[in-house]
Amino acid sequence: MAPDTVSRTNNERDLALKWSSRVSLTPRILAVNIFALALLGGGFSYLDSYRSRMVDSRVAQARREVRLIAQAVASATAERRDLLVLSLARDTGNRIRLFDEDGRMITDSHELGLRNLVLRDPDKDPWGQSVARFLDAVIDTVAGAARAPLYRERPRDAGLEWPDVETARATHGTPATVWRAPDRTPVITAAAPITQLGVVMTTANARDITRTVRTERLRLSVVLAIVALVSVLLSLFLARTIVRPLRRLARAAVRVRLGRAREVVVPRLPERSDEIGLLARAISDMSQALRARIDATESFAADVTHELKNPLASLRSAVEGLSNVKDPDLQARLLAIVRDDVHRLDRLITDISDASRLDAQLSRATFESVDMGAMIAALIDQRETRGLPRGVRLLFEHRPREPLCVLGEGARLERVFENLIENAISFSPDGGLVTISAYSDDDMMTVWVEDEGPGVPEESREAIFRRFHSVRPESEAFGQHSGLGLAIARTIVEGHQGSIGVETREDRLGGARFVVRLPLAERD
């Protein structure tokens, strides 16, 4: 498993929105839901198709009726023709007209007293009908409905001016035409030839089709209005639950960016378990970590100032004394103090530089597999080659064939264990034994560094890892260490997703046990 310090480069193009990047979330949510409602509103187009099917059905009915009427009229005598036409007109609801071959009127149910075809005058209708007709026109225009020709009466003896009459006389078929009345209701005419008589034409005003379509449109409109209201309310609720906390988090982040981290309380939204809640808690944790980092930086700067003042004060005093002292022996001692202080400053500045850049360097590091068993064995060999003081001995306990590979940066990990081994040697008594043990447990590697020195009091086991906290053996000269070694070691180990601490020795003997735990690298 790759460590957290290794991450892919963020590709912002994968998250970019080319067409809506400057639009707030609230109108985007509303737009998406309203678009879905617009698709539902497309049901009005379906109603136009429904109306077309009703009209087609009525046209087919008109053709059947006019053929039956033509057959009935052809079989009736001249004396019974008018009564038959009147009866058929009353039964079918049509206006029936008979024309001879030249288009002159023979019989008209309207003239016989049956006024079952009366077209409404739109100017005399109430305003509600005018609104309905206006909505019909708007919806027909949006739906792209075909517009029928306007129905107009022809002169009484000008039957051939009717297209259906002319077509029926010429082709002996049963044509039918759909017209548009002044009030936008459909008017259906149909004609059929009558043998040795002429042509019969029926006319019907199908207001019921318009009423049916308007009723369905009203129902669909009510449903659409309710759905639209619910959708808008849900959209606003969704926008409220998403946009408002995001704006609060954005304002808090801006205040943190402006340098007000200590006075900003980033909402954690503990009641939310969704992605917004996760984001809020992540930003809150990030701001707290930033505060801790700022406090640590300020504390580190204060500690650096304090640590630098001591050798600088000593150096200043020695330099000023050189100009006033004439005794060669005293001058030599002062020069030795100057050299020690310069070396101390150089060591201190080097450690401070390493400590201040360590976090950034670890965050950019590319980890590789490191064999910790081989690395620790090499460190022990190098230390024994340089020679061990006061007869101190080193012992490395581990299983040679046991895999102890971790993902990390070898040079940094070497510094950790080199520091721990040097500390154990410096605190060991004459002829003491320093034991380094390494073993693996599941997916973790554990390394012990034990000495036989005075040990670390329990109340100081955390303090020794603080920067510039230095507890050295009495036999060691002052200023040989900067107090940053264990702090740097902890930073390196934690940068490798591990831990370092001090524990009590299991054998109950005197001395300290430093324990380092690091995750093992995944085996191929």
PDB file of N, CA and C in Angstrom, residues 1 4 8 58 73 162 165 176 182 212 253 267 284 295 329 418 452 461 481:
ATOM      1  N   MET A   1       0.852  -1.198   0.000  1.00  0.00           N
ATOM      2  CA  MET A   1       0.000   0.000   0.000  1.00  0.00           C
ATOM      3  C   MET A   1       0.878   1.234   0.000  1.00  0.00           C
ATOM      4  N   ASP A   4       0.633   7.833   2.317  1.00  0.00           N
ATOM      5  CA  ASP A   4      -0.183   9.013   2.027  1.00  0.00           C
ATOM      6  C   ASP A   4       0.618  10.131   1.394  1.00  0.00           C
ATOM      7  N   ARG A   8      -1.173  11.368  -6.649  1.00  0.00           N
ATOM      8  CA  ARG A   8      -1.154  11.770  -8.048  1.00  0.00           C
ATOM      9  C   ARG A   8      -1.394  13.254  -8.179  1.00  0.00           C
ATOM     10  N   ARG A  58     -63.540  10.508 -36.079  1.00  0.00           N
ATOM     11  CA  ARG A  58     -64.791  11.164 -36.408  1.00  0.00           C
ATOM     12  C   ARG A  58     -64.941  11.316 -37.927  1.00  0.00           C
ATOM     13  N   VAL A  73     -81.455   7.798 -48.867  1.00  0.00           N
ATOM     14  CA  VAL A  73     -82.122   8.821 -49.695  1.00  0.00           C
ATOM     15  C   VAL A  73     -82.393   8.274 -51.094  1.00  0.00           C
ATOM     16  N   TRP A 162     -68.236  23.550 -52.691  1.00  0.00           N
ATOM     17  CA  TRP A 162     -67.752  22.721 -51.587  1.00  0.00           C
ATOM     18  C   TRP A 162     -66.795  21.678 -52.143  1.00  0.00           C
ATOM     19  N   VAL A 165     -68.267  18.090 -52.214  1.00  0.00           N
ATOM     20  CA  VAL A 165     -69.315  17.869 -53.200  1.00  0.00           C
ATOM     21  C   VAL A 165     -68.705  17.702 -54.592  1.00  0.00           C
ATOM     22  N   ALA A 176     -64.010  13.584 -47.261  1.00  0.00           N
ATOM     23  CA  ALA A 176     -64.348  14.292 -46.028  1.00  0.00           C
ATOM     24  C   ALA A 176     -63.271  15.337 -45.768  1.00  0.00           C
ATOM     25  N   PRO A 182     -65.069  29.410 -36.385  1.00  0.00           N
ATOM     26  CA  PRO A 182     -64.552  30.666 -35.820  1.00  0.00           C
ATOM     27  C   PRO A 182     -64.128  30.543 -34.360  1.00  0.00           C
ATOM     28  N   THR A 212     -63.249  17.620 -24.814  1.00  0.00           N
ATOM     29  CA  THR A 212     -62.484  16.503 -24.254  1.00  0.00           C
ATOM     30  C   THR A 212     -61.008  16.848 -24.123  1.00  0.00           C
ATOM     31  N   ALA A 253     -13.355  29.126   5.339  1.00  0.00           N
ATOM     32  CA  ALA A 253     -12.069  28.887   4.682  1.00  0.00           C
ATOM     33  C   ALA A 253     -11.412  30.195   4.260  1.00  0.00           C
ATOM     34  N   PRO A 267     -17.722  25.044  11.044  1.00  0.00           N
ATOM     35  CA  PRO A 267     -18.808  24.136  11.444  1.00  0.00           C
ATOM     36  C   PRO A 267     -18.490  22.694  11.052  1.00  0.00           C
ATOM     37  N   SER A 284     -12.776  21.236   9.028  1.00  0.00           N
ATOM     38  CA  SER A 284     -12.560  21.578  10.431  1.00  0.00           C
ATOM     39  C   SER A 284     -11.260  20.972  10.939  1.00  0.00           C
ATOM     40  N   ASP A 295       0.852  27.269  15.534  1.00  0.00           N
ATOM     41  CA  ASP A 295       1.344  27.345  16.916  1.00  0.00           C
ATOM     42  C   ASP A 295       2.709  26.691  17.041  1.00  0.00           C
ATOM     43  N   ASP A 329      47.560  32.454  28.028  1.00  0.00           N
ATOM     44  CA  ASP A 329      46.784  31.277  28.434  1.00  0.00           C
ATOM     45  C   ASP A 329      45.289  31.583  28.469  1.00  0.00           C
ATOM     46  N   GLU A 418      20.165   5.622  13.514  1.00  0.00           N
ATOM     47  CA  GLU A 418      21.487   6.077  13.918  1.00  0.00           C
ATOM     48  C   GLU A 418      21.381   6.958  15.156  1.00  0.00           C
ATOM     49  N   GLU A 452      21.223  -0.103  28.906  1.00  0.00           N
ATOM     50  CA  GLU A 452      21.273  -0.415  30.338  1.00  0.00           C
ATOM     51  C   GLU A 452      21.567   0.829  31.160  1.00  0.00           C
ATOM     52  N   ARG A 461       8.530  10.736  29.247  1.00  0.00           N
ATOM     53  CA  ARG A 461       8.612   9.931  28.032  1.00  0.00           C
ATOM     54  C   ARG A 461       8.043  10.634  26.806  1.00  0.00           C
ATOM     55  N   HIS A 481      24.851  18.436  21.795  1.00  0.00           N
ATOM     56  CA  HIS A 481      23.632  18.079  21.068  1.00  0.00           C
ATOM     57  C   HIS A 481      22.681  19.274  21.061  1.00  0.00           C
TER      58      HIS A 481
END
